[in-house]
């Protein structure tokens, strides 16, 4: 509710559409900081819920920027807002996801590798050089790894892969491209590639991908299974 004595306003916004697993919370976090707003953003079982508080014109500019600057993979079907009384908070937080009885959020499809990840995967100096499951907030598996909503790592098949220290610091750094990227992984902590023969016995080799290439060149037929 705009407070005309102080010029402060607080607004709740409920956003629905494809807004989970597409870098929406990091986007809102950065947008709120840019507009000097406090409050929070959280995933819910119906979409994304935001409360922002700050100067009235900053709150309006923030709300206007959401559809205009949304992450490339996000699809907004509705933004419902209503005014609240300012609380005088001091920070903007990404809060733990909320689970409501009503569950209806849309789920993103898996997204092919982005240009940044493609550059890293072929960079011999990158720690994910030739890591087949490389991903970030702009690409990677979504639909095939999701067991439940809200879209958080414990609700995906990635829950079996606790992040290593480096992946964890990327995940927790708001300036990082992998901030809150749920499938974030690397050679140290993430899924690996295995090669089996037709009797389902492991084929012993140093590099299952190179071995697969050799087999294909020799005329073998290989079935490939991805994440999910
Ligand atoms: Zn990427
Ligand atoms: Zn890792």
Coordinates of C-alpha atoms and ligand atoms in Angstrom, one line a residue:
X1 CA 0.0 0.0 0.0
X2 CA 1.5 3.4 -0.9
X3 CA 2.3 5.4 2.1
X4 CA 2.1 9.0 1.0
X5 CA 3.9 10.3 4.1
X6 CA 7.1 8.3 3.4
X7 CA 6.7 7.5 -0.4
X8 CA 7.2 3.8 0.5
X9 CA 5.1 1.0 -1.0
X10 CA 4.9 -2.8 -0.6
X11 CA 3.3 -5.0 -3.2
X12 CA 2.7 -8.8 -3.5
X13 CA 2.9 -10.3 -7.0
X14 CA 1.8 -13.8 -7.9
X15 CA 3.3 -14.9 -11.2
X16 CA 2.2 -18.0 -13.1
X17 CA 3.4 -19.7 -16.3
X18 CA 6.8 -21.4 -17.0
X19 CA 8.6 -19.6 -14.1
X20 CA 10.4 -22.4 -12.4
X21 CA 13.7 -23.9 -13.6
X22 CA 14.2 -21.0 -15.9
X23 CA 16.3 -18.7 -13.7
X24 CA 13.3 -16.7 -12.5
X25 CA 14.3 -16.4 -8.8
X26 CA 17.8 -15.2 -9.6
X27 CA 16.4 -12.8 -12.2
X28 CA 13.9 -11.4 -9.6
X29 CA 16.7 -11.2 -7.0
X30 CA 18.9 -9.2 -9.3
X31 CA 16.1 -7.0 -10.5
X32 CA 15.0 -6.2 -6.9
X33 CA 18.6 -5.2 -6.0
X34 CA 18.8 -3.0 -9.1
X35 CA 15.7 -1.2 -8.0
X36 CA 16.9 -1.0 -4.3
X37 CA 13.9 -3.1 -3.1
X38 CA 13.6 -5.3 -0.1
X39 CA 11.3 -8.3 0.4
X40 CA 11.5 -11.8 -1.0
X41 CA 10.9 -14.2 -3.8
X42 CA 9.8 -17.9 -3.5
X43 CA 8.7 -20.8 -5.7
X44 CA 5.3 -22.1 -4.7
X45 CA 3.3 -25.0 -6.1
X46 CA 1.4 -22.6 -8.2
X47 CA 4.3 -20.4 -9.6
X48 CA 6.4 -17.7 -8.1
X49 CA 5.4 -15.4 -5.3
X50 CA 7.2 -12.0 -4.7
X51 CA 6.8 -9.3 -2.1
X52 CA 8.8 -6.1 -2.8
X53 CA 9.0 -2.9 -0.8
X54 CA 10.8 0.4 -1.5
X55 CA 10.1 3.8 -3.0
X56 CA 6.8 3.7 -4.8
X57 CA 8.4 4.6 -8.2
X58 CA 11.0 1.9 -7.8
X59 CA 8.3 -0.7 -7.0
X60 CA 6.4 0.3 -10.2
X61 CA 9.6 0.2 -12.3
X62 CA 10.4 -3.2 -10.9
X63 CA 6.9 -4.6 -11.8
X64 CA 7.1 -3.1 -15.3
X65 CA 10.5 -4.7 -15.9
X66 CA 9.4 -8.3 -15.0
X67 CA 7.6 -9.1 -18.3
X68 CA 10.0 -6.8 -20.3
X69 CA 13.2 -8.4 -19.1
X70 CA 12.1 -11.9 -18.1
X71 CA 14.7 -14.7 -18.6
X72 CA 14.7 -16.1 -22.2
X73 CA 13.2 -19.5 -21.1
X74 CA 10.4 -18.0 -19.0
X75 CA 6.8 -17.8 -20.2
X76 CA 4.6 -15.6 -18.1
X77 CA 0.8 -16.3 -18.3
X78 CA -0.3 -13.9 -15.5
X79 CA 1.0 -11.5 -12.9
X80 CA -1.5 -10.7 -10.2
X81 CA -0.5 -7.9 -7.8
X82 CA -2.0 -6.4 -4.7
X83 CA -0.8 -3.7 -2.3
X84 CA 0.4 -4.4 1.3
X85 CA 1.5 -2.3 4.2
X86 CA 5.2 -1.6 4.2
X87 CA 7.1 -3.6 6.9
X88 CA 10.4 -1.8 7.0
X89 CA 12.5 -4.8 6.1
X90 CA 16.2 -4.5 5.3
X91 CA 17.1 -7.1 2.7
X92 CA 15.8 -9.0 -0.3
X93 CA 15.8 -12.8 0.1
X94 CA 15.2 -15.9 -1.9
X95 CA 13.0 -17.8 0.6
X96 CA 12.5 -21.6 0.9
X97 CA 9.8 -22.8 -1.5
X98 CA 6.2 -23.0 -0.3
X99 CA 4.0 -26.0 -0.9
X100 CA 0.3 -25.2 -1.2
X101 CA -2.6 -27.7 -1.4
X102 CA -3.3 -26.4 -4.9
X103 CA -0.6 -27.4 -7.4
X104 CA -0.6 -26.0 -10.9
X105 CA 2.6 -24.6 -12.1
X106 CA 3.9 -25.3 -15.6
X107 CA 7.1 -27.2 -16.1
X108 CA 9.9 -26.2 -18.5
X109 CA 10.9 -28.7 -21.1
X110 CA 14.6 -29.9 -21.2
X111 CA 16.6 -27.2 -23.0
X112 CA 19.5 -27.8 -25.3
X113 CA 23.0 -26.6 -24.3
X114 CA 23.5 -22.8 -24.3
X115 CA 26.4 -21.0 -25.9
X116 CA 28.2 -20.3 -22.6
X117 CA 28.1 -24.0 -21.6
X118 CA 29.1 -25.0 -25.2
X119 CA 32.2 -22.8 -24.9
X120 CA 33.1 -24.3 -21.5
X121 CA 32.6 -27.9 -22.5
X122 CA 35.2 -27.4 -25.3
X123 CA 37.6 -25.3 -23.2
X124 CA 40.5 -27.5 -22.0
X125 CA 41.1 -25.1 -19.1
X126 CA 37.5 -25.3 -17.9
X127 CA 36.8 -27.6 -15.0
X128 CA 33.8 -29.0 -17.0
X129 CA 35.9 -29.7 -20.1
X130 CA 34.1 -32.5 -21.9
X131 CA 31.7 -33.1 -19.0
X132 CA 28.6 -34.5 -20.7
X133 CA 26.0 -33.3 -18.1
X134 CA 27.1 -29.6 -18.1
X135 CA 24.2 -27.2 -17.6
X136 CA 23.3 -23.8 -16.2
X137 CA 20.2 -21.7 -15.5
X138 CA 19.8 -21.1 -19.2
X139 CA 20.0 -24.8 -20.3
X140 CA 20.0 -28.4 -19.3
X141 CA 17.4 -31.0 -18.2
X142 CA 14.2 -29.9 -16.5
X143 CA 11.1 -32.0 -17.3
X144 CA 13.0 -35.3 -17.3
X145 CA 14.5 -34.8 -13.8
X146 CA 11.4 -33.3 -12.1
X147 CA 9.5 -35.6 -9.7
X148 CA 7.5 -33.0 -8.0
X149 CA 6.9 -29.2 -7.7
X150 CA 8.1 -26.7 -6.5
X151 CA 11.1 -27.2 -8.8
X152 CA 14.0 -27.6 -6.2
X153 CA 16.9 -30.1 -6.2
X154 CA 15.3 -32.4 -3.6
X155 CA 12.3 -32.7 -5.9
X156 CA 14.5 -33.9 -8.8
X157 CA 16.5 -37.0 -9.7
X158 CA 19.6 -34.8 -8.9
X159 CA 18.9 -35.2 -5.1
X160 CA 21.2 -38.2 -5.2
X161 CA 24.1 -36.1 -6.2
X162 CA 25.1 -33.7 -3.4
X163 CA 27.0 -30.7 -4.9
X164 CA 30.8 -30.5 -4.4
X165 CA 32.2 -27.3 -2.8
X166 CA 32.8 -25.5 -6.1
X167 CA 29.4 -26.4 -7.5
X168 CA 27.8 -25.3 -4.2
X169 CA 29.5 -21.9 -4.3
X170 CA 28.3 -21.3 -7.9
X171 CA 24.8 -22.4 -6.8
X172 CA 24.8 -19.9 -3.9
X173 CA 26.4 -16.9 -5.7
X174 CA 23.8 -14.5 -7.1
X175 CA 26.3 -13.2 -9.6
X176 CA 27.0 -16.7 -11.0
X177 CA 25.3 -18.2 -14.1
X178 CA 24.6 -21.3 -12.0
X179 CA 22.9 -19.5 -9.1
X180 CA 20.0 -21.8 -8.1
X181 CA 20.6 -24.0 -11.2
X182 CA 19.0 -27.2 -9.8
X183 CA 20.9 -29.7 -12.0
X184 CA 24.3 -28.0 -11.4
X185 CA 27.0 -30.7 -11.5
X186 CA 30.6 -31.5 -12.5
X187 CA 33.0 -34.5 -12.7
X188 CA 33.5 -34.4 -9.0
X189 CA 29.9 -34.5 -7.8
X190 CA 27.5 -35.2 -10.7
X191 CA 26.2 -38.1 -12.8
X192 CA 28.7 -40.1 -14.8
X193 CA 28.6 -41.9 -18.1
X194 CA 28.8 -45.8 -18.2
X195 CA 29.0 -48.2 -21.1
X196 CA 27.5 -51.7 -20.9
X197 CA 27.5 -54.6 -23.3
X198 CA 24.4 -56.3 -24.5
X199 CA 24.5 -58.6 -21.5
X200 CA 24.3 -55.5 -19.3
X201 CA 27.9 -56.1 -18.1
X202 CA 30.0 -52.9 -17.6
X203 CA 32.6 -52.4 -20.4
X204 CA 35.9 -51.6 -18.7
X205 CA 37.4 -48.5 -20.4
X206 CA 38.9 -45.1 -19.4
X207 CA 36.5 -43.1 -21.4
X208 CA 33.1 -44.5 -22.2
X209 CA 32.4 -41.8 -24.8
X210 CA 35.6 -42.4 -26.8
X211 CA 34.9 -46.2 -26.5
X212 CA 31.4 -45.6 -27.9
X213 CA 32.8 -43.7 -30.8
X214 CA 35.2 -46.6 -31.5
X215 CA 32.4 -49.1 -31.4
X216 CA 30.2 -47.0 -33.7
X217 CA 33.1 -46.7 -36.2
X218 CA 33.5 -50.5 -36.1
X219 CA 29.8 -50.8 -37.0
X220 CA 28.3 -51.7 -33.6
X221 CA 24.8 -50.4 -32.6
X222 CA 24.8 -48.3 -29.4
X223 CA 21.7 -47.3 -27.4
X224 CA 22.2 -44.0 -25.5
X225 CA 20.2 -43.0 -22.4
X226 CA 20.3 -39.5 -21.0
X227 CA 19.3 -38.0 -17.7
X228 CA 15.9 -38.5 -16.2
Ligands
LIG1 ZN1 24.1 -23.4 -20.1
LIG2 ZN1 30.6 -30.3 -8.6

